[in-house]
PDB file of C-alpha atoms and ligand atoms in Angstrom:
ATOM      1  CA  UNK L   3      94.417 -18.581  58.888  1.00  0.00           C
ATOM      2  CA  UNK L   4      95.106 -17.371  55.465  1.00  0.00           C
ATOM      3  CA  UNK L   5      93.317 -14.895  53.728  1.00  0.00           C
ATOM      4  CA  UNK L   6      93.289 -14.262  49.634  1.00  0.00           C
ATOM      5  CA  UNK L   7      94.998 -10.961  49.293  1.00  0.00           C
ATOM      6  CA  UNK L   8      91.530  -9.131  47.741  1.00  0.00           C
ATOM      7  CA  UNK L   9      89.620  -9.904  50.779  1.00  0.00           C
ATOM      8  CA  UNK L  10      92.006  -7.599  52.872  1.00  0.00           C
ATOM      9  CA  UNK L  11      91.763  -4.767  50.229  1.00  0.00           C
ATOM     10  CA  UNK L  12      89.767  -1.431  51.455  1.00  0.00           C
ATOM     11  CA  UNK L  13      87.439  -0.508  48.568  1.00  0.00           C
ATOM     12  CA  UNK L  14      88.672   2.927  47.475  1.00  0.00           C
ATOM     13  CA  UNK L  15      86.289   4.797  45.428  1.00  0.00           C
ATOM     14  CA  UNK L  16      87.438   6.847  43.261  1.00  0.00           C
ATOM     15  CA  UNK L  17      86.036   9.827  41.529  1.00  0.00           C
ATOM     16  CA  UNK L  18      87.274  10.496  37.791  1.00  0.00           C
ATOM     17  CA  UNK L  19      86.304  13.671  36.091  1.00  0.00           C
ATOM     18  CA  UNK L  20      86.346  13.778  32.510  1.00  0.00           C
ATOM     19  CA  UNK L  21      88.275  17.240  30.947  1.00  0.00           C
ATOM     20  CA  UNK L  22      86.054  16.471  27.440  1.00  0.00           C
ATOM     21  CA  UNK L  23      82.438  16.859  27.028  1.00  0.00           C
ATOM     22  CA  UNK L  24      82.956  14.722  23.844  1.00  0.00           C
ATOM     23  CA  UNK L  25      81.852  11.041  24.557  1.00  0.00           C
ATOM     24  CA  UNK L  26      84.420  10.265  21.923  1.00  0.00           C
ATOM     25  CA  UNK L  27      87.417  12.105  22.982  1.00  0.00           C
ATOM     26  CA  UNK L  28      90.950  10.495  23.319  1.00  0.00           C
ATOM     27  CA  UNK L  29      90.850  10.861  27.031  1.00  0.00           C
ATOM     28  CA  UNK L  30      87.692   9.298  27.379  1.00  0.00           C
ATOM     29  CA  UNK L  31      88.513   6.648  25.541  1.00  0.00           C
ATOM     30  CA  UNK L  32      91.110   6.490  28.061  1.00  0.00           C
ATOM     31  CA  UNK L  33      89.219   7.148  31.113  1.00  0.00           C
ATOM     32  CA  UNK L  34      86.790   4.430  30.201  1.00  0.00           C
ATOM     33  CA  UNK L  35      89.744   1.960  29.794  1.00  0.00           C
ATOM     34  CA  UNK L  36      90.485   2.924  33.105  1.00  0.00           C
ATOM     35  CA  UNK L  37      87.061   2.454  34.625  1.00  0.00           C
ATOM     36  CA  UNK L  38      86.674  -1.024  32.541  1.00  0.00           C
ATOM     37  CA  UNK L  39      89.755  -2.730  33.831  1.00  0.00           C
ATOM     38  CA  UNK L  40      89.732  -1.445  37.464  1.00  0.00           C
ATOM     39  CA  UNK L  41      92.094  -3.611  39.794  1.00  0.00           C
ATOM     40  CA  UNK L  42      90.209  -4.630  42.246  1.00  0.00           C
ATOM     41  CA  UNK L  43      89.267  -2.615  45.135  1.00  0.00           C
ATOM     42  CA  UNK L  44      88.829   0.308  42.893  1.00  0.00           C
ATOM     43  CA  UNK L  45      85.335   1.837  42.470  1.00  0.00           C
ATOM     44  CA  UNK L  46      85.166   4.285  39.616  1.00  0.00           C
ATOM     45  CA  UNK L  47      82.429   7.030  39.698  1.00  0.00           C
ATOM     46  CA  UNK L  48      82.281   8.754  36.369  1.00  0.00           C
ATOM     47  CA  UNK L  49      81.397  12.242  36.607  1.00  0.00           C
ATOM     48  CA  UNK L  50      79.854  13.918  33.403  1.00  0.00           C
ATOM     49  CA  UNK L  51      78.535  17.026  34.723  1.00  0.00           C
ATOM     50  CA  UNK L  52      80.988  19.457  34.144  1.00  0.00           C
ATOM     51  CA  UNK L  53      79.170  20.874  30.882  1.00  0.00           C
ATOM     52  CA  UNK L  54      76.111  21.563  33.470  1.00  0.00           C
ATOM     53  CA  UNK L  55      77.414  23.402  36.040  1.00  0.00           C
ATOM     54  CA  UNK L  56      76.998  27.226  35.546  1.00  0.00           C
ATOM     55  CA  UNK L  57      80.013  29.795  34.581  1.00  0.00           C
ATOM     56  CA  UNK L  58      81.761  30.475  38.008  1.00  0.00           C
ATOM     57  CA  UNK L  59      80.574  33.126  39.977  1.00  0.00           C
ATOM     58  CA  UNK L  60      80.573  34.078  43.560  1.00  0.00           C
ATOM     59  CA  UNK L  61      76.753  33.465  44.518  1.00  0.00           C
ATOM     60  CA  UNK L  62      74.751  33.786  47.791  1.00  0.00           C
ATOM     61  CA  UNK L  63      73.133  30.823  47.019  1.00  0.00           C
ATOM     62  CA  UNK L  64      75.548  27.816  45.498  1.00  0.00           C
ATOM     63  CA  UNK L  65      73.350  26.160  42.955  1.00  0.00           C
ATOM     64  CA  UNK L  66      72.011  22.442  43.932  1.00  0.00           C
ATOM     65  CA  UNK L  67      74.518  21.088  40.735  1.00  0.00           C
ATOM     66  CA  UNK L  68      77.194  22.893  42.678  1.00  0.00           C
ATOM     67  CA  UNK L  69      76.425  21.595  45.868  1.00  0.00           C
ATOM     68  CA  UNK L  70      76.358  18.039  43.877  1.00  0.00           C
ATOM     69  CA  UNK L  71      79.340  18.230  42.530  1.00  0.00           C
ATOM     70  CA  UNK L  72      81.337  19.245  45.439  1.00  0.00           C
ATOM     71  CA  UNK L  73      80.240  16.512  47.742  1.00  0.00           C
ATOM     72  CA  UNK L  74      80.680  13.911  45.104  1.00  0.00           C
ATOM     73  CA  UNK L  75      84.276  14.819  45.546  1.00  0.00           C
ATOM     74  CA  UNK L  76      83.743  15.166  49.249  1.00  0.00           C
ATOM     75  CA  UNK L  77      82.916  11.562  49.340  1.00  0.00           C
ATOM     76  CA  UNK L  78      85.746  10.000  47.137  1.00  0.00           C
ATOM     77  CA  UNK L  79      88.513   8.771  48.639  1.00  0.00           C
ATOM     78  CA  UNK L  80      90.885   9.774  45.408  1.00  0.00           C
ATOM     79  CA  UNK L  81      89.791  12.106  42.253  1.00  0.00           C
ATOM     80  CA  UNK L  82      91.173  10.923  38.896  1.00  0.00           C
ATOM     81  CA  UNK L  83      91.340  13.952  36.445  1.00  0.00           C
ATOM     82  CA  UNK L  84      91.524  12.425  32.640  1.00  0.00           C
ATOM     83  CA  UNK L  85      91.874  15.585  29.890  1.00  0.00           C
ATOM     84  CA  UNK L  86      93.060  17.094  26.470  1.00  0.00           C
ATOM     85  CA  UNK L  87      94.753  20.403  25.885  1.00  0.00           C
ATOM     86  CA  UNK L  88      92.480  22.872  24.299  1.00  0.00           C
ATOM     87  CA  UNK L  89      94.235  25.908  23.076  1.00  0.00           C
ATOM     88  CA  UNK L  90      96.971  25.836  25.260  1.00  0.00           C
ATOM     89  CA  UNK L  91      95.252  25.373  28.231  1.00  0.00           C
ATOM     90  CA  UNK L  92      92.919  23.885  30.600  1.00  0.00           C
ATOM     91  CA  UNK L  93      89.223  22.939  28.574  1.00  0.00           C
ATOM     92  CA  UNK L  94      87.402  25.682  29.637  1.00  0.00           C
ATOM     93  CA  UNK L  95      84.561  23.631  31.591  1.00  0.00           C
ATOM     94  CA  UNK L  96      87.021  21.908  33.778  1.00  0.00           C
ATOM     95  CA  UNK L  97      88.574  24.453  34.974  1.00  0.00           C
ATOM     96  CA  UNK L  98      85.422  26.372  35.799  1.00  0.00           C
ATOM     97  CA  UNK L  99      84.651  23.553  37.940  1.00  0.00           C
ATOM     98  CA  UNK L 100      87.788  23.198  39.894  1.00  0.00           C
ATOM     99  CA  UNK L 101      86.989  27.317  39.798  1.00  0.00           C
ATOM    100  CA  UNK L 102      83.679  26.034  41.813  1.00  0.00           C
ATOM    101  CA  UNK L 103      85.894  24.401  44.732  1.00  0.00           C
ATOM    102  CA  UNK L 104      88.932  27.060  45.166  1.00  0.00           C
ATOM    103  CA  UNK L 105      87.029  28.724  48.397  1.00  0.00           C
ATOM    104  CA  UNK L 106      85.523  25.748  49.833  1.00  0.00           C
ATOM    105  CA  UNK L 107      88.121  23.288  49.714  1.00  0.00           C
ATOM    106  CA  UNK L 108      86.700  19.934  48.534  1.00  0.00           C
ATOM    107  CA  UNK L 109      89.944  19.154  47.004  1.00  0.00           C
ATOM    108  CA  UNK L 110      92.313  19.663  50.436  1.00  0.00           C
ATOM    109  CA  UNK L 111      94.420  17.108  50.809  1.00  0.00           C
ATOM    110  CA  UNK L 112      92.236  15.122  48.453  1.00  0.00           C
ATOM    111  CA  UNK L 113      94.396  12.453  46.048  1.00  0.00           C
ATOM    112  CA  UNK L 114      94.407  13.282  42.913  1.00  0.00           C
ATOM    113  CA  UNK L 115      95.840  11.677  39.519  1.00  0.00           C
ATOM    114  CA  UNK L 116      96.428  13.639  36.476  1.00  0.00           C
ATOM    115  CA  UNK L 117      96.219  12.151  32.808  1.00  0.00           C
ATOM    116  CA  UNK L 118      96.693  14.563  30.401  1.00  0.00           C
ATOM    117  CA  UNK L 119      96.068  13.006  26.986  1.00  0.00           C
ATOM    118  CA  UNK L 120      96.452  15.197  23.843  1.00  0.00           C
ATOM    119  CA  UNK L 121      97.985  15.979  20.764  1.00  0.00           C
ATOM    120  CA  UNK L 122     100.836  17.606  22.468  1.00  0.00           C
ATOM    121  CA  UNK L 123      99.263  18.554  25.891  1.00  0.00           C
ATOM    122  CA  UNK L 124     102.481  20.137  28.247  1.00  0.00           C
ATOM    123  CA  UNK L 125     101.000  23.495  28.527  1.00  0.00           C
ATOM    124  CA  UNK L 126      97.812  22.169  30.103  1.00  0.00           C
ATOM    125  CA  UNK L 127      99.196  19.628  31.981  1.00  0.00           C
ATOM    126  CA  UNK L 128     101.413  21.996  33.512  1.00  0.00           C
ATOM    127  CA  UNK L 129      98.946  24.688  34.497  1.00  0.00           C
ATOM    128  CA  UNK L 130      96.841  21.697  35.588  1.00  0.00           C
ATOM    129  CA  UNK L 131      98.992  20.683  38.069  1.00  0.00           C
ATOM    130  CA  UNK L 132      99.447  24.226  39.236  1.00  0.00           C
ATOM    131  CA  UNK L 133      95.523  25.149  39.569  1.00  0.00           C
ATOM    132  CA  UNK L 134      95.758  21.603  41.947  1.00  0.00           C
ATOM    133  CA  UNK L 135      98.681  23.185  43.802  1.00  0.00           C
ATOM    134  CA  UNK L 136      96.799  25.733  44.785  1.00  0.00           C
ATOM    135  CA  UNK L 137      93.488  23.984  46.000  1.00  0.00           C
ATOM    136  CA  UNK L 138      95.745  22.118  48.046  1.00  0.00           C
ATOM    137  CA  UNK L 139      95.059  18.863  46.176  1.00  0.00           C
ATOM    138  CA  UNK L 140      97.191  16.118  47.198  1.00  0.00           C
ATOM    139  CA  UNK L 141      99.191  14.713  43.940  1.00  0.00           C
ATOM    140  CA  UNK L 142     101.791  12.026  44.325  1.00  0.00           C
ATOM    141  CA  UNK L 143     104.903  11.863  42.020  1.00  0.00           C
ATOM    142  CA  UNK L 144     103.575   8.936  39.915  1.00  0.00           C
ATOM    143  CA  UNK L 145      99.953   9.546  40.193  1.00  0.00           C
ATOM    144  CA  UNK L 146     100.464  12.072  36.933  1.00  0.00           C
ATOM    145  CA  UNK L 147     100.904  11.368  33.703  1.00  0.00           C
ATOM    146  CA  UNK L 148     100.913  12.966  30.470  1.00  0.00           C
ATOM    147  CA  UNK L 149     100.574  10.866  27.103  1.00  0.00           C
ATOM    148  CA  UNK L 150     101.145  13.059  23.913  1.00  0.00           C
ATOM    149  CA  UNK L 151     100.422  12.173  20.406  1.00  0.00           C
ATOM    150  CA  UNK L 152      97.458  10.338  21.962  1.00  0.00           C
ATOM    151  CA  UNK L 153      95.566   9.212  19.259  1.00  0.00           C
ATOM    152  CA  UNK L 154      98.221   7.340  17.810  1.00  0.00           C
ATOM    153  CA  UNK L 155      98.585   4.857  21.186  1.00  0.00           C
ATOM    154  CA  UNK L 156      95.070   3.861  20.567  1.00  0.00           C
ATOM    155  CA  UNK L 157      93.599   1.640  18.141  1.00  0.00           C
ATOM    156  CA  UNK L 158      90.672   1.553  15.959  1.00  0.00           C
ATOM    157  CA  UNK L 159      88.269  -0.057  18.437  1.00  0.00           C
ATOM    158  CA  UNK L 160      89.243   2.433  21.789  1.00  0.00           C
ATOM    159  CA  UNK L 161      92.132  -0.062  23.265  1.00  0.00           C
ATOM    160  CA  UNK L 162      95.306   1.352  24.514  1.00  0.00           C
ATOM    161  CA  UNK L 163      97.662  -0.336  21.344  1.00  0.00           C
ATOM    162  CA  UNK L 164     101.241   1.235  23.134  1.00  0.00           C
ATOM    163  CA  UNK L 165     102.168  -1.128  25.706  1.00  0.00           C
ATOM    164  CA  UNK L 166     104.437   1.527  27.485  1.00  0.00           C
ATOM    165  CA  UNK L 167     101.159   3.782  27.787  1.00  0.00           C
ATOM    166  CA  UNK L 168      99.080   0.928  29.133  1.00  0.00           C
ATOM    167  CA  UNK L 169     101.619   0.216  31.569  1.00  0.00           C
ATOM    168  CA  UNK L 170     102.324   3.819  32.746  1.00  0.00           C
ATOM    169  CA  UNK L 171      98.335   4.372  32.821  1.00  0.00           C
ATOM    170  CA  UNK L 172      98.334   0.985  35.656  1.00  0.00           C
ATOM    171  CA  UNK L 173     100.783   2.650  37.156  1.00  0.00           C
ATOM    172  CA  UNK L 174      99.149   5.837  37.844  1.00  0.00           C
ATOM    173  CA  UNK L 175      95.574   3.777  39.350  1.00  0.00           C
ATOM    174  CA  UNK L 176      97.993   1.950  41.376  1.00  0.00           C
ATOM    175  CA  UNK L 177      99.867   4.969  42.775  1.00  0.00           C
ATOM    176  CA  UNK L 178      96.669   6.819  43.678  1.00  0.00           C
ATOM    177  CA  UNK L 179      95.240   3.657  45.352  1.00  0.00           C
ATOM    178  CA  UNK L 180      97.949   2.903  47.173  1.00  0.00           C
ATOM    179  CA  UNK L 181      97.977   6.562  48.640  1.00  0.00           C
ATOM    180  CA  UNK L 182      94.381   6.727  48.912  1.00  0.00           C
ATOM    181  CA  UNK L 183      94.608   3.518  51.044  1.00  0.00           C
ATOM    182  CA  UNK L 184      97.263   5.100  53.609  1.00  0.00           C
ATOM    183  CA  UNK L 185      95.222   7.510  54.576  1.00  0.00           C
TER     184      UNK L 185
HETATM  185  C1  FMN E1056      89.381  23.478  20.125  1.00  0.00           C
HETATM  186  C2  FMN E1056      90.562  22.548  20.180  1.00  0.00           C
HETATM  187  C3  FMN E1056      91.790  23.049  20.551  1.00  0.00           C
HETATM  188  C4  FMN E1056      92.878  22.183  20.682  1.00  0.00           C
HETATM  189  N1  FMN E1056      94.070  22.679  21.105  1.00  0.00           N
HETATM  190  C5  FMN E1056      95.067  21.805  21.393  1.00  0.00           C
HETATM  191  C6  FMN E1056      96.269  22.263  21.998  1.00  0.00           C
HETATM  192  O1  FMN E1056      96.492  23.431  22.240  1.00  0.00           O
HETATM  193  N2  FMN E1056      97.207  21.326  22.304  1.00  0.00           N
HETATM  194  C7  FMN E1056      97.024  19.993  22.070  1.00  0.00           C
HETATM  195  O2  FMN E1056      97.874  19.190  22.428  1.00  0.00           O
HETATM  196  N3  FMN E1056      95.923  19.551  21.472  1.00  0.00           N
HETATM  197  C8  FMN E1056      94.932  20.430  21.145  1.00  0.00           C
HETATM  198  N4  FMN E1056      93.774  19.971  20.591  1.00  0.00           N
HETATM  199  C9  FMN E1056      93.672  18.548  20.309  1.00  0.00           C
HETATM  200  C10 FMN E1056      92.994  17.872  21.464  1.00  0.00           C
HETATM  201  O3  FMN E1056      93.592  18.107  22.666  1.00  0.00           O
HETATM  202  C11 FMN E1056      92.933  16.377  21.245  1.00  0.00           C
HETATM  203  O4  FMN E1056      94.150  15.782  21.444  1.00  0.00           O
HETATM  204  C12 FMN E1056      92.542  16.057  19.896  1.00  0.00           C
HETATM  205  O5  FMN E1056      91.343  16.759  19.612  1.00  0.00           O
HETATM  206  C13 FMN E1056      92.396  14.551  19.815  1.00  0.00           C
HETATM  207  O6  FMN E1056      91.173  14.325  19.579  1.00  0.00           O
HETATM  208  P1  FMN E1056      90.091  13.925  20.635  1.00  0.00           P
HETATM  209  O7  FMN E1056      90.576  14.163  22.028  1.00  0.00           O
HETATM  210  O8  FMN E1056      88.965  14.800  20.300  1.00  0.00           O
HETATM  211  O9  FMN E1056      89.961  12.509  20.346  1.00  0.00           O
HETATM  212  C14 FMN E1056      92.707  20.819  20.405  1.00  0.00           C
HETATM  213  C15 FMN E1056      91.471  20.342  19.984  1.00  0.00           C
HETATM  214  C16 FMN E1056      90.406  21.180  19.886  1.00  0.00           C
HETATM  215  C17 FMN E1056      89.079  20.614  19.471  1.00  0.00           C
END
């Protein structure tokens, strides 16, 4: 019996984390390309709560966002990361939320992509992959990318216009769903 290839596909849900809390943002745009024209078998989950969760600290109690947060990641089978530079660095809010997970380890062995999309964005995208080096995240050698000069590889209405961006963006979904599905 034959089947059609997209009834043997696993669903692979997929977690993706915004680095901007502006809805407008380059790398949202981005991100919500992403989550638009996801291949099937992908289930994005947008998660747009890093602006809520409290400055990092080392509490008795975790708060209940906290708690959220970290089993959202828990239950994703991949976490897509989507962010600009800001000053050099990391945007402040995302990185005090992947502060929130370096002691409890929601992120071992957990597939992650990278999509660093900025004016220039090395710096970040470099320290980025280190702060997911050390929580043990699991990041696959085409499952990052980083697109500078974004805002001139979209157009006017929020579409990817460079083709070569499109393509390398499919490419890194692809490569995190195809790892995600060997596990
Ligand atoms: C506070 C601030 C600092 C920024 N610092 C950098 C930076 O160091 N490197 C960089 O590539 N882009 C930097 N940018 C540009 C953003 O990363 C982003 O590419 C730019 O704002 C594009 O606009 P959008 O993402 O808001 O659409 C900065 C932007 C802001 C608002």
């Amino acid at each position: 019996m034959v089947h059609a290839n997209h009834a043997l596909l696993t669903m692979i849900k997929i977690l993706a984390i915004p680095g901007s809390l502006r809805w407008n943002s380059s790398s949202n745009i981005i991100l919500n390309h992403i989550v638009s024209s996801a291949p099937e078998g992908m289930l994005f989950e947008v998660y747009d709560g890093i602006g809520t969760l409290p400055h990092f600290n080392d509490p008795e109690e975790v708060p209940p966002v906290v708690i959220e947060f970290k089993q959202r990641i828990k239950k994703a089978d991949a976490v897509l990361i989507c962010t600009p530079e800001y000053a050099f660095g990391i945007p402040g809010s995302l990185k005090n939320a992947l502060d929130w997970t370096v002691s409890s380890g929601e992120f071992l062995n957990k597939h992650v992509g990278l999509i660093t999309a900025s004016s220039q964005g090395e710096k970040s995208h470099a320290a980025l992959l280190l702060v997911l080096t050390a929580i043990s995240a699991n990041i696959g050698e085409d499952a990052s990318l980083l697109i500078s000069f974004v805002r001139s590889k979209l157009d006017s209405s929020g579409k990817i216009k460079d083709e070569v961006v499109a393509n390398d963006v499919r490419n890194v979904i692809q490569s995190l769903a195809s790892a995600a599905r060997k596990n």
